[in-house]
PDB file of C-alpha atoms in Angstrom:
ATOM      1  CA  MET P  21       6.205 -70.801 -46.274  1.00  0.00           C
ATOM      2  CA  LYS P  22       3.836 -73.792 -46.142  1.00  0.00           C
ATOM      3  CA  LEU P  23       2.493 -72.936 -49.601  1.00  0.00           C
ATOM      4  CA  LEU P  24       6.046 -72.813 -50.968  1.00  0.00           C
ATOM      5  CA  ILE P  25       6.842 -76.208 -49.458  1.00  0.00           C
ATOM      6  CA  ASP P  26       3.587 -77.649 -50.843  1.00  0.00           C
ATOM      7  CA  PHE P  27       4.370 -76.484 -54.392  1.00  0.00           C
ATOM      8  CA  LEU P  28       8.082 -77.337 -54.306  1.00  0.00           C
ATOM      9  CA  PRO P  29       7.769 -80.775 -55.995  1.00  0.00           C
ATOM     10  CA  ILE P  30       5.667 -79.313 -58.835  1.00  0.00           C
ATOM     11  CA  VAL P  31       8.094 -76.444 -59.396  1.00  0.00           C
ATOM     12  CA  VAL P  32      11.203 -78.645 -59.363  1.00  0.00           C
ATOM     13  CA  PHE P  33       9.457 -81.100 -61.704  1.00  0.00           C
ATOM     14  CA  PHE P  34       8.764 -78.207 -64.107  1.00  0.00           C
ATOM     15  CA  VAL P  35      12.329 -76.843 -63.929  1.00  0.00           C
ATOM     16  CA  ALA P  36      13.915 -80.286 -64.324  1.00  0.00           C
ATOM     17  CA  PHE P  37      11.686 -81.022 -67.314  1.00  0.00           C
ATOM     18  CA  LYS P  38      12.600 -77.735 -68.999  1.00  0.00           C
ATOM     19  CA  LEU P  39      16.319 -78.293 -68.365  1.00  0.00           C
ATOM     20  CA  PHE P  40      16.460 -82.041 -69.039  1.00  0.00           C
ATOM     21  CA  ASP P  41      13.558 -84.368 -69.857  1.00  0.00           C
ATOM     22  CA  ILE P  42      10.541 -86.157 -68.387  1.00  0.00           C
ATOM     23  CA  TRP P  43      12.681 -88.933 -66.894  1.00  0.00           C
ATOM     24  CA  VAL P  44      14.958 -86.609 -64.919  1.00  0.00           C
ATOM     25  CA  ALA P  45      11.948 -84.483 -63.937  1.00  0.00           C
ATOM     26  CA  THR P  46      10.136 -87.554 -62.619  1.00  0.00           C
ATOM     27  CA  GLY P  47      13.116 -88.646 -60.531  1.00  0.00           C
ATOM     28  CA  VAL P  48      13.567 -85.115 -59.203  1.00  0.00           C
ATOM     29  CA  ALA P  49       9.851 -84.898 -58.327  1.00  0.00           C
ATOM     30  CA  ILE P  50      10.058 -88.141 -56.356  1.00  0.00           C
ATOM     31  CA  ALA P  51      13.166 -86.921 -54.521  1.00  0.00           C
ATOM     32  CA  ALA P  52      11.610 -83.493 -53.869  1.00  0.00           C
ATOM     33  CA  THR P  53       8.457 -85.062 -52.442  1.00  0.00           C
ATOM     34  CA  VAL P  54      10.476 -87.358 -50.185  1.00  0.00           C
ATOM     35  CA  ALA P  55      12.522 -84.326 -49.063  1.00  0.00           C
ATOM     36  CA  GLN P  56       9.309 -82.328 -48.521  1.00  0.00           C
ATOM     37  CA  ILE P  57       7.848 -85.023 -46.265  1.00  0.00           C
ATOM     38  CA  ALA P  58      11.152 -85.444 -44.389  1.00  0.00           C
ATOM     39  CA  TRP P  59      11.393 -81.670 -43.858  1.00  0.00           C
ATOM     40  CA  LEU P  60       7.815 -81.423 -42.602  1.00  0.00           C
ATOM     41  CA  ARG P  61       8.290 -84.383 -40.287  1.00  0.00           C
ATOM     42  CA  TRP P  62      11.536 -82.949 -38.910  1.00  0.00           C
ATOM     43  CA  SER P  63      10.400 -79.305 -38.627  1.00  0.00           C
ATOM     44  CA  THR P  64       6.826 -79.737 -37.404  1.00  0.00           C
ATOM     45  CA  GLY P  65       6.644 -83.356 -36.331  1.00  0.00           C
ATOM     46  CA  LYS P  66       3.445 -83.659 -38.369  1.00  0.00           C
ATOM     47  CA  VAL P  67       2.639 -84.639 -41.943  1.00  0.00           C
ATOM     48  CA  GLU P  68      -0.919 -84.219 -43.217  1.00  0.00           C
ATOM     49  CA  PRO P  69      -2.668 -87.360 -44.544  1.00  0.00           C
ATOM     50  CA  MET P  70      -2.983 -85.790 -48.015  1.00  0.00           C
ATOM     51  CA  GLN P  71       0.775 -85.228 -48.071  1.00  0.00           C
ATOM     52  CA  TRP P  72       1.384 -88.896 -47.270  1.00  0.00           C
ATOM     53  CA  LEU P  73      -1.074 -89.805 -50.027  1.00  0.00           C
ATOM     54  CA  SER P  74       0.725 -87.509 -52.456  1.00  0.00           C
ATOM     55  CA  LEU P  75       4.044 -89.145 -51.558  1.00  0.00           C
ATOM     56  CA  GLY P  76       2.589 -92.603 -52.172  1.00  0.00           C
ATOM     57  CA  VAL P  77       1.098 -91.599 -55.527  1.00  0.00           C
ATOM     58  CA  ILE P  78       4.287 -89.917 -56.805  1.00  0.00           C
ATOM     59  CA  VAL P  79       6.464 -92.837 -55.713  1.00  0.00           C
ATOM     60  CA  LEU P  80       4.068 -95.357 -57.309  1.00  0.00           C
ATOM     61  CA  PHE P  81       3.363 -93.537 -60.582  1.00  0.00           C
ATOM     62  CA  GLY P  82       6.784 -91.908 -60.839  1.00  0.00           C
ATOM     63  CA  GLY P  83       8.452 -95.223 -60.117  1.00  0.00           C
ATOM     64  CA  ALA P  84       6.306 -96.940 -62.749  1.00  0.00           C
ATOM     65  CA  THR P  85       7.267 -94.214 -65.229  1.00  0.00           C
ATOM     66  CA  LEU P  86      10.977 -94.687 -64.587  1.00  0.00           C
ATOM     67  CA  LEU P  87      10.868 -98.492 -64.515  1.00  0.00           C
ATOM     68  CA  SER P  88       8.774 -98.843 -67.673  1.00  0.00           C
ATOM     69  CA  HIS P  89      10.244 -95.780 -69.395  1.00  0.00           C
ATOM     70  CA  ASN P  90       6.647 -94.812 -70.220  1.00  0.00           C
ATOM     71  CA  ASP P  91       5.540 -91.267 -69.367  1.00  0.00           C
ATOM     72  CA  THR P  92       1.857 -92.242 -69.319  1.00  0.00           C
ATOM     73  CA  PHE P  93       2.131 -93.182 -65.641  1.00  0.00           C
ATOM     74  CA  ILE P  94       3.422 -89.787 -64.501  1.00  0.00           C
ATOM     75  CA  LYS P  95       0.758 -88.076 -66.612  1.00  0.00           C
ATOM     76  CA  TRP P  96      -1.905 -90.027 -64.709  1.00  0.00           C
ATOM     77  CA  LYS P  97      -0.489 -89.014 -61.312  1.00  0.00           C
ATOM     78  CA  PRO P  98      -2.332 -85.645 -60.990  1.00  0.00           C
ATOM     79  CA  THR P  99      -5.613 -87.236 -62.073  1.00  0.00           C
ATOM     80  CA  VAL P 100      -5.283 -90.047 -59.559  1.00  0.00           C
ATOM     81  CA  LEU P 101      -4.479 -87.550 -56.808  1.00  0.00           C
ATOM     82  CA  TYR P 102      -7.412 -85.279 -57.741  1.00  0.00           C
ATOM     83  CA  TRP P 103      -9.814 -88.200 -57.902  1.00  0.00           C
ATOM     84  CA  LEU P 104      -8.595 -89.646 -54.609  1.00  0.00           C
ATOM     85  CA  MET P 105      -9.106 -86.300 -52.883  1.00  0.00           C
ATOM     86  CA  GLY P 106     -12.538 -85.815 -54.422  1.00  0.00           C
ATOM     87  CA  GLY P 107     -13.420 -89.425 -53.692  1.00  0.00           C
ATOM     88  CA  ALA P 108     -12.437 -89.038 -50.037  1.00  0.00           C
ATOM     89  CA  LEU P 109     -14.709 -85.997 -49.732  1.00  0.00           C
ATOM     90  CA  ALA P 110     -17.574 -87.815 -51.484  1.00  0.00           C
ATOM     91  CA  ILE P 111     -17.210 -90.995 -49.410  1.00  0.00           C
ATOM     92  CA  GLY P 112     -17.050 -88.933 -46.238  1.00  0.00           C
ATOM     93  CA  GLN P 113     -20.314 -87.238 -47.185  1.00  0.00           C
ATOM     94  CA  LEU P 114     -22.228 -90.156 -48.700  1.00  0.00           C
ATOM     95  CA  VAL P 115     -21.019 -93.131 -46.681  1.00  0.00           C
ATOM     96  CA  PHE P 116     -20.044 -91.684 -43.313  1.00  0.00           C
ATOM     97  CA  ARG P 117     -22.457 -88.696 -43.402  1.00  0.00           C
ATOM     98  CA  ARG P 118     -19.522 -86.507 -42.432  1.00  0.00           C
ATOM     99  CA  ASN P 119     -18.360 -83.358 -44.181  1.00  0.00           C
ATOM    100  CA  LEU P 120     -14.579 -83.721 -44.151  1.00  0.00           C
ATOM    101  CA  LEU P 121     -14.048 -80.082 -45.145  1.00  0.00           C
ATOM    102  CA  LYS P 122     -16.037 -78.983 -42.116  1.00  0.00           C
ATOM    103  CA  SER P 123     -14.002 -81.363 -39.966  1.00  0.00           C
ATOM    104  CA  LEU P 124     -10.772 -79.878 -41.277  1.00  0.00           C
ATOM    105  CA  MET P 125     -11.749 -76.223 -41.423  1.00  0.00           C
ATOM    106  CA  GLY P 126     -14.611 -75.860 -38.972  1.00  0.00           C
ATOM    107  CA  ALA P 127     -12.380 -74.305 -36.320  1.00  0.00           C
ATOM    108  CA  GLN P 128     -11.347 -71.522 -38.733  1.00  0.00           C
ATOM    109  CA  MET P 129     -14.787 -70.749 -40.207  1.00  0.00           C
ATOM    110  CA  SER P 130     -18.295 -70.716 -38.885  1.00  0.00           C
ATOM    111  CA  LEU P 131     -20.717 -71.566 -41.676  1.00  0.00           C
ATOM    112  CA  PRO P 132     -24.244 -72.932 -41.879  1.00  0.00           C
ATOM    113  CA  ASP P 133     -24.439 -76.637 -42.709  1.00  0.00           C
ATOM    114  CA  ALA P 134     -25.893 -75.848 -46.146  1.00  0.00           C
ATOM    115  CA  ALA P 135     -22.830 -73.739 -47.003  1.00  0.00           C
ATOM    116  CA  TRP P 136     -20.507 -76.526 -45.855  1.00  0.00           C
ATOM    117  CA  ARG P 137     -22.415 -78.951 -48.107  1.00  0.00           C
ATOM    118  CA  VAL P 138     -22.156 -76.629 -51.103  1.00  0.00           C
ATOM    119  CA  MET P 139     -18.455 -76.143 -50.456  1.00  0.00           C
ATOM    120  CA  ASN P 140     -17.873 -79.883 -50.099  1.00  0.00           C
ATOM    121  CA  TRP P 141     -19.744 -80.789 -53.298  1.00  0.00           C
ATOM    122  CA  SER P 142     -18.104 -77.977 -55.238  1.00  0.00           C
ATOM    123  CA  TRP P 143     -14.649 -79.276 -54.234  1.00  0.00           C
ATOM    124  CA  ILE P 144     -15.690 -82.789 -55.246  1.00  0.00           C
ATOM    125  CA  ALA P 145     -16.788 -81.462 -58.643  1.00  0.00           C
ATOM    126  CA  PHE P 146     -13.636 -79.370 -58.990  1.00  0.00           C
ATOM    127  CA  PHE P 147     -11.388 -82.371 -58.324  1.00  0.00           C
ATOM    128  CA  ALA P 148     -13.376 -84.493 -60.790  1.00  0.00           C
ATOM    129  CA  VAL P 149     -13.112 -81.837 -63.513  1.00  0.00           C
ATOM    130  CA  MET P 150      -9.406 -81.253 -62.844  1.00  0.00           C
ATOM    131  CA  GLY P 151      -8.753 -84.980 -63.207  1.00  0.00           C
ATOM    132  CA  VAL P 152     -10.533 -85.062 -66.559  1.00  0.00           C
ATOM    133  CA  ALA P 153      -8.801 -81.857 -67.717  1.00  0.00           C
ATOM    134  CA  ASN P 154      -5.396 -83.308 -66.848  1.00  0.00           C
ATOM    135  CA  LEU P 155      -6.091 -86.441 -68.902  1.00  0.00           C
ATOM    136  CA  TRP P 156      -7.467 -84.412 -71.800  1.00  0.00           C
ATOM    137  CA  VAL P 157      -4.303 -82.307 -71.952  1.00  0.00           C
ATOM    138  CA  ALA P 158      -2.055 -85.352 -71.409  1.00  0.00           C
ATOM    139  CA  TYR P 159      -3.601 -87.311 -74.274  1.00  0.00           C
ATOM    140  CA  ASN P 160      -4.266 -84.501 -76.743  1.00  0.00           C
ATOM    141  CA  PHE P 161      -1.114 -82.400 -76.516  1.00  0.00           C
ATOM    142  CA  GLU P 162       2.649 -82.780 -76.423  1.00  0.00           C
ATOM    143  CA  THR P 163       4.330 -83.583 -73.116  1.00  0.00           C
ATOM    144  CA  ASP P 164       5.730 -80.030 -72.967  1.00  0.00           C
ATOM    145  CA  THR P 165       2.196 -78.599 -73.083  1.00  0.00           C
ATOM    146  CA  TRP P 166       1.063 -81.044 -70.398  1.00  0.00           C
ATOM    147  CA  VAL P 167       3.944 -79.995 -68.114  1.00  0.00           C
ATOM    148  CA  ASN P 168       3.029 -76.321 -68.621  1.00  0.00           C
ATOM    149  CA  PHE P 169      -0.618 -77.118 -67.888  1.00  0.00           C
ATOM    150  CA  LYS P 170       0.338 -79.109 -64.791  1.00  0.00           C
ATOM    151  CA  LEU P 171       2.028 -76.076 -63.263  1.00  0.00           C
ATOM    152  CA  PHE P 172       0.338 -73.002 -64.704  1.00  0.00           C
ATOM    153  CA  GLY P 173      -3.053 -74.390 -65.723  1.00  0.00           C
ATOM    154  CA  GLY P 174      -3.540 -76.398 -62.549  1.00  0.00           C
ATOM    155  CA  LEU P 175      -2.380 -73.575 -60.317  1.00  0.00           C
ATOM    156  CA  GLY P 176      -4.386 -70.970 -62.228  1.00  0.00           C
ATOM    157  CA  LEU P 177      -7.576 -73.025 -62.128  1.00  0.00           C
ATOM    158  CA  MET P 178      -7.051 -73.724 -58.417  1.00  0.00           C
ATOM    159  CA  ILE P 179      -6.631 -70.001 -57.671  1.00  0.00           C
ATOM    160  CA  ALA P 180      -9.710 -69.131 -59.731  1.00  0.00           C
ATOM    161  CA  PHE P 181     -11.723 -71.818 -57.939  1.00  0.00           C
ATOM    162  CA  VAL P 182     -10.563 -70.706 -54.478  1.00  0.00           C
ATOM    163  CA  LEU P 183     -11.478 -67.098 -55.322  1.00  0.00           C
ATOM    164  CA  ALA P 184     -14.920 -68.241 -56.472  1.00  0.00           C
ATOM    165  CA  GLN P 185     -15.292 -70.192 -53.213  1.00  0.00           C
ATOM    166  CA  ALA P 186     -14.241 -67.121 -51.229  1.00  0.00           C
ATOM    167  CA  ALA P 187     -16.802 -64.989 -53.054  1.00  0.00           C
ATOM    168  CA  TYR P 188     -19.523 -67.537 -52.283  1.00  0.00           C
ATOM    169  CA  LEU P 189     -18.475 -67.908 -48.640  1.00  0.00           C
ATOM    170  CA  SER P 190     -18.160 -64.166 -48.071  1.00  0.00           C
ATOM    171  CA  ARG P 191     -21.903 -63.817 -47.686  1.00  0.00           C
ATOM    172  CA  PHE P 192     -21.762 -66.114 -44.661  1.00  0.00           C
ATOM    173  CA  MET P 193     -18.861 -64.396 -42.936  1.00  0.00           C
ATOM    174  CA  LYS P 194     -19.669 -62.114 -40.058  1.00  0.00           C
ATOM    175  CA  THR P 195     -17.709 -58.969 -39.314  1.00  0.00           C
ATOM    176  CA  GLU P 196     -16.645 -58.087 -35.780  1.00  0.00           C
ATOM    177  CA  THR P 197     -19.341 -55.382 -35.555  1.00  0.00           C
ATOM    178  CA  GLU P 198     -22.043 -57.939 -36.276  1.00  0.00           C
TER     179      GLU P 198
END
C-alpha cells in the first residue's frame, strides 16, 4: 500500500499527460502530491523527510512550469530530486561522517560497515546517473518520450538497481540456521 501511495503522483501525472497535456498533468501532479502528504499525515501521523522534500520540489518546479507556461521546469524536477537525495547521502558521509542509509535501515539489516559504505556510494552514484539520464531524455526527445521515461524508464532502472543491490547484499545476509 505504501508503494502505491508513493507512486501515485507519478502515475496520475502520466495518465493526465496522456489524456490532456503537460499543463494539466503538472497541476494534477501537484494536487496528487499534496493529497498524498495529507493522507499520510492523517492516516499515520508521520510524513518522511524525503516526502516533504518531494512536495516542496513539485510545488516549486510545477508551480514555475504553470506560471511561466514553460515545461522545462517540470522536466528538471526529477533531476533536482535525484540530486538532492544523492547529495544528502554524500554530505552525510563526507561532512558528518554518518551513513544515512545505515541510520535509516540499520534496524532492518545487519551489515558490515564496508557493505553499508558500498551501498551508500552506489545509491549516490545511482541518483547522480538518474539525474543526468532524466536531463538527457528531457533535452533530446519529445515531451511524450520524456513522460514515458519518467514512469517506465525511471521505475525500471530503479527496480534493476534495487535487484542488483539485493544480489550484492545477499552475501552478507545470515540465515536463521547460521
